[in-house]
PDB file of N, CA and C in Angstrom:
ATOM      1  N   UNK K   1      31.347 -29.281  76.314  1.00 58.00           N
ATOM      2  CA  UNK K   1      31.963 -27.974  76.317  1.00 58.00           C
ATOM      3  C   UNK K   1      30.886 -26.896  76.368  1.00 58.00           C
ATOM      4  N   UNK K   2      30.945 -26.256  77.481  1.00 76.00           N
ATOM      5  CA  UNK K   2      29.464 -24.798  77.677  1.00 76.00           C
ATOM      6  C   UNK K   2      29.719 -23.789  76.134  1.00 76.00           C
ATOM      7  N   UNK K   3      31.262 -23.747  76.154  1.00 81.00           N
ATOM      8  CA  UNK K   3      31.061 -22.669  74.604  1.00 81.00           C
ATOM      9  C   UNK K   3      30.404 -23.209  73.687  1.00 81.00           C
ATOM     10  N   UNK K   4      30.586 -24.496  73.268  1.00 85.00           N
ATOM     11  CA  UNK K   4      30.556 -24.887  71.881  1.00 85.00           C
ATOM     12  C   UNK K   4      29.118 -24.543  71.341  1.00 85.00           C
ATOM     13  N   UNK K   5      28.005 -24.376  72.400  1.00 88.00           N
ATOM     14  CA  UNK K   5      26.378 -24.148  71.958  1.00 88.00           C
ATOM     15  C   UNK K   5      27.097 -22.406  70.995  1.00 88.00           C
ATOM     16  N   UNK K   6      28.001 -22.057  71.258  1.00 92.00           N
ATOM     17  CA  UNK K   6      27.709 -20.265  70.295  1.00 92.00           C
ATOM     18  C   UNK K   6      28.421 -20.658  69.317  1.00 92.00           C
ATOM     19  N   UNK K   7      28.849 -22.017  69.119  1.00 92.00           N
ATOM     20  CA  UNK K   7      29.434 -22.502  67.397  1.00 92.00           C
ATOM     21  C   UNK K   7      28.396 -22.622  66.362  1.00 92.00           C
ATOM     22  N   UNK K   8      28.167 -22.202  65.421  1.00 94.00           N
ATOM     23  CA  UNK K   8      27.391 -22.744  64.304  1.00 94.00           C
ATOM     24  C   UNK K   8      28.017 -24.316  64.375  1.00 94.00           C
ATOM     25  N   UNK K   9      26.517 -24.720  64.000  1.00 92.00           N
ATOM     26  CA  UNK K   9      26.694 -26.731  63.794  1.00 92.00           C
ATOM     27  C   UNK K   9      28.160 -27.242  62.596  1.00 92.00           C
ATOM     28  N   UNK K  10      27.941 -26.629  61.865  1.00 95.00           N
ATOM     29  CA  UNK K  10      28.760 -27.474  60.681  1.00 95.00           C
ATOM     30  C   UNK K  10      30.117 -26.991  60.799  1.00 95.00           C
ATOM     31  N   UNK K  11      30.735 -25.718  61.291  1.00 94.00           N
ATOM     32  CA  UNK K  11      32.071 -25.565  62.317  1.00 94.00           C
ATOM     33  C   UNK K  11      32.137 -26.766  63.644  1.00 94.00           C
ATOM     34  N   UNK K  12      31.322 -26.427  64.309  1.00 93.00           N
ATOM     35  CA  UNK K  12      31.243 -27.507  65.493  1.00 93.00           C
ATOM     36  C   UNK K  12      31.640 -29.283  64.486  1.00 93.00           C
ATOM     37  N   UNK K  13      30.877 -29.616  64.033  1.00 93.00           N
ATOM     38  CA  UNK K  13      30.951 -30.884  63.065  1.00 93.00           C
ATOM     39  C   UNK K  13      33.002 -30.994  62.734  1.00 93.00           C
ATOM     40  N   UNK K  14      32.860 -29.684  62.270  1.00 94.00           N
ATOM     41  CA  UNK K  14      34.662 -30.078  61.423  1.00 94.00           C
ATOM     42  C   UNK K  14      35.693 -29.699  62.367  1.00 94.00           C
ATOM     43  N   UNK K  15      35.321 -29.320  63.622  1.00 93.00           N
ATOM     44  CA  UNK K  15      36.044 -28.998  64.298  1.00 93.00           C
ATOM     45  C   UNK K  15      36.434 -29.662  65.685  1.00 93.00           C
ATOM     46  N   UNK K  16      35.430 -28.887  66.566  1.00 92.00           N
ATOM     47  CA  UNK K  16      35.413 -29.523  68.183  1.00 92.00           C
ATOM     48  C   UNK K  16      35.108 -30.685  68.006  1.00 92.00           C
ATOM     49  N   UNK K  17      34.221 -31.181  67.236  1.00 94.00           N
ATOM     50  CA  UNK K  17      34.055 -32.799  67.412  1.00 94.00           C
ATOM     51  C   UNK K  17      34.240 -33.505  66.704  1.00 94.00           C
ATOM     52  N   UNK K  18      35.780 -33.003  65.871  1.00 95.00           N
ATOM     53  CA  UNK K  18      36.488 -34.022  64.883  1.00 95.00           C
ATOM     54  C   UNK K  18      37.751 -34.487  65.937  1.00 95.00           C
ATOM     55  N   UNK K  19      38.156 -36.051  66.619  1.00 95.00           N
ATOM     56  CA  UNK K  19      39.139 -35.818  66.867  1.00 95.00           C
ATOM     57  C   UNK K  19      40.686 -35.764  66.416  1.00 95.00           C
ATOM     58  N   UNK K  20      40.163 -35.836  65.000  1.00 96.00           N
ATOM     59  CA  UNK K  20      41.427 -34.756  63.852  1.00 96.00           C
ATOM     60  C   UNK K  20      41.922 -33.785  63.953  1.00 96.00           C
ATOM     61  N   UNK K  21      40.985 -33.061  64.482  1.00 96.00           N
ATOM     62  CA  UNK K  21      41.185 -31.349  64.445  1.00 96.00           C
ATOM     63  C   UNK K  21      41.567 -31.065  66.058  1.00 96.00           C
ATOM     64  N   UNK K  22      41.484 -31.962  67.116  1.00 95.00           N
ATOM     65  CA  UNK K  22      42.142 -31.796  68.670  1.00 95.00           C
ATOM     66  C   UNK K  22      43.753 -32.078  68.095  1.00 95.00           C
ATOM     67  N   UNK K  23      43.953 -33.347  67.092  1.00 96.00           N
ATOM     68  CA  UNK K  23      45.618 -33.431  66.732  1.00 96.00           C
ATOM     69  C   UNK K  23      46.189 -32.380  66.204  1.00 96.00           C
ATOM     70  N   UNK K  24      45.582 -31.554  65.408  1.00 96.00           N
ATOM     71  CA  UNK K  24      45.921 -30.894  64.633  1.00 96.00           C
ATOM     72  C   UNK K  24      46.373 -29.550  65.966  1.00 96.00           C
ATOM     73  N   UNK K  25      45.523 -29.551  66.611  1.00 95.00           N
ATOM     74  CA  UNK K  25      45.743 -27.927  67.393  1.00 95.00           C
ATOM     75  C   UNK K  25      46.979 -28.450  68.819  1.00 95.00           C
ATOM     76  N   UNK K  26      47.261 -29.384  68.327  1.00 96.00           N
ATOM     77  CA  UNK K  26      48.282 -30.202  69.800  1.00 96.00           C
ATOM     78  C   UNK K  26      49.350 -29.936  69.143  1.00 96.00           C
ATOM     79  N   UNK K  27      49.447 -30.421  67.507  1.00 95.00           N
ATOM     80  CA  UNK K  27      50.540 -30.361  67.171  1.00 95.00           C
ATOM     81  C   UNK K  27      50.913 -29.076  67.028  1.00 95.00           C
ATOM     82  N   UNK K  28      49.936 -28.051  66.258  1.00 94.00           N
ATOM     83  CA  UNK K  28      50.186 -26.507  66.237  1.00 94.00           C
ATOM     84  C   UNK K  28      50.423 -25.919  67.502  1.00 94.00           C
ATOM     85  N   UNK K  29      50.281 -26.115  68.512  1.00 94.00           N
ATOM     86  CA  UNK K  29      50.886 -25.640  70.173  1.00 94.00           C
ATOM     87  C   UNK K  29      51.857 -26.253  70.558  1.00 94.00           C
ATOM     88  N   UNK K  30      52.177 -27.206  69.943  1.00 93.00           N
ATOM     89  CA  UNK K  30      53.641 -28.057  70.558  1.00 93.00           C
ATOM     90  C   UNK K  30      54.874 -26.789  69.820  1.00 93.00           C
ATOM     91  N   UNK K  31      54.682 -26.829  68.088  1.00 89.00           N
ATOM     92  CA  UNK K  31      55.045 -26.421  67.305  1.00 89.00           C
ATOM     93  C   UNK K  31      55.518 -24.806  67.769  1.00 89.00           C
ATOM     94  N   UNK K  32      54.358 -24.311  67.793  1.00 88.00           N
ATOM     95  CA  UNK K  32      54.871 -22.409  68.567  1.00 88.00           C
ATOM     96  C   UNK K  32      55.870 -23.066  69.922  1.00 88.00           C
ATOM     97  N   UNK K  33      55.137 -23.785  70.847  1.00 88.00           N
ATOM     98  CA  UNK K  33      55.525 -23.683  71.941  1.00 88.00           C
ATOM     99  C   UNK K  33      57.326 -24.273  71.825  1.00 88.00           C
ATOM    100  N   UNK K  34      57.633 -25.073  70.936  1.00 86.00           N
ATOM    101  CA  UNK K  34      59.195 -25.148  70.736  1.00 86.00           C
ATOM    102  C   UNK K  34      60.055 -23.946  70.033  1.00 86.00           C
ATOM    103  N   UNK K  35      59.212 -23.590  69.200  1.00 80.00           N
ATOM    104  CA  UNK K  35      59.873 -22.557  68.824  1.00 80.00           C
ATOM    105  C   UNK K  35      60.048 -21.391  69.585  1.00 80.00           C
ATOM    106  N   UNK K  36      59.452 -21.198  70.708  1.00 80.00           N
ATOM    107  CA  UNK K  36      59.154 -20.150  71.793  1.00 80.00           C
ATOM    108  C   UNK K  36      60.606 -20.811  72.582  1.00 80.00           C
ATOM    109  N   UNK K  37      60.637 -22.183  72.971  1.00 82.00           N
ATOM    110  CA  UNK K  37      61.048 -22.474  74.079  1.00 82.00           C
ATOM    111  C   UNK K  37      62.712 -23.094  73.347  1.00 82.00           C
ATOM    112  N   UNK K  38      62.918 -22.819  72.172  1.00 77.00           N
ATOM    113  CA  UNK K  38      63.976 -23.325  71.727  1.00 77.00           C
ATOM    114  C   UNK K  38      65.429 -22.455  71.870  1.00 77.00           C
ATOM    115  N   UNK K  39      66.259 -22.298  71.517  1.00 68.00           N
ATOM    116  CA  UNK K  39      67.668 -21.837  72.002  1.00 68.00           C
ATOM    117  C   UNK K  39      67.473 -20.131  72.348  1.00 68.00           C
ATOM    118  N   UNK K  40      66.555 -19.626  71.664  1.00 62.00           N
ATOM    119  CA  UNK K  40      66.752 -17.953  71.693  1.00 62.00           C
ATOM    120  C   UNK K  40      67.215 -17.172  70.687  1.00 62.00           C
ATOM    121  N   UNK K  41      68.047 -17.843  69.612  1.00 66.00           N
ATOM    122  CA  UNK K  41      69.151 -16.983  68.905  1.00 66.00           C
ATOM    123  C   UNK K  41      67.840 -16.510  68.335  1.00 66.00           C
ATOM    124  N   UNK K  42      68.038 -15.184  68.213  1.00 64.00           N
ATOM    125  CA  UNK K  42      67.374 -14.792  66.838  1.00 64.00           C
ATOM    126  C   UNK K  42      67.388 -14.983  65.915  1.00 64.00           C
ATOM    127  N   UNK K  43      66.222 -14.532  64.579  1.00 69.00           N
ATOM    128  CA  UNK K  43      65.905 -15.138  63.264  1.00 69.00           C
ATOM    129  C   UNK K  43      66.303 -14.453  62.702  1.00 69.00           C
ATOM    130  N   UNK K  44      66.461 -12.685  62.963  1.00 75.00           N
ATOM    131  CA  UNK K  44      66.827 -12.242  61.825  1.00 75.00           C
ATOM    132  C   UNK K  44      67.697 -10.891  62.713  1.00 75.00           C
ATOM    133  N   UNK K  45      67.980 -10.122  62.132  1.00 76.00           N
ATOM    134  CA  UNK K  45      68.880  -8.758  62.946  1.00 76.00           C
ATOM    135  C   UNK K  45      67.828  -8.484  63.600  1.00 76.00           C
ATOM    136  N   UNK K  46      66.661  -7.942  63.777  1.00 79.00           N
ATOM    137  CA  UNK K  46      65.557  -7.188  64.470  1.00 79.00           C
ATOM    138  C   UNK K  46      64.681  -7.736  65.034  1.00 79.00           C
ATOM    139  N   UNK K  47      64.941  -9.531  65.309  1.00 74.00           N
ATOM    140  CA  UNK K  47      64.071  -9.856  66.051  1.00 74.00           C
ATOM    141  C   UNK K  47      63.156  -9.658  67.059  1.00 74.00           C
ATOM    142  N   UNK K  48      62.441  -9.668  67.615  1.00 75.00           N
ATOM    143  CA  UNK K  48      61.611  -9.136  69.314  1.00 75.00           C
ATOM    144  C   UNK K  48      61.012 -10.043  69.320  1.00 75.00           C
ATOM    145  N   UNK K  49      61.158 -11.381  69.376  1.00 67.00           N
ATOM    146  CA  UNK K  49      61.022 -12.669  70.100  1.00 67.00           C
ATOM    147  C   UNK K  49      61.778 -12.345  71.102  1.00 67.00           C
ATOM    148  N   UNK K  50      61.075 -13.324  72.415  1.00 61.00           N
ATOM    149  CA  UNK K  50      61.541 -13.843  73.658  1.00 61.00           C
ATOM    150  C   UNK K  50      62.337 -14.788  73.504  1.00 61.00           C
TER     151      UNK K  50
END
């Protein structure tokens, strides 16, 4: 990855090159991305979700 050289090492370590932390950000984008892509109703009276 060309970014990862402007990570400090021990972020880089717990992060980009844990492949724990790739599950973790798949599941957190699945997660928004259903809730984005799920029926529409709104959550509350004043929603401004799409």
């Amino acid at each position: 990855m060309e970014m990862s050289r402007f990570i400090p090492s021990q972020i880089k370590e717990r992060t980009v090159d844990n492949p724990e932390y790739w599950a973790y950000v798949q599941a957190e984008v699945s997660a928004m991305a259903s809730e984005l892509l799920s029926n529409g109703s709104p959550k509350t009276r004043f929603d401004m979700g799409m």
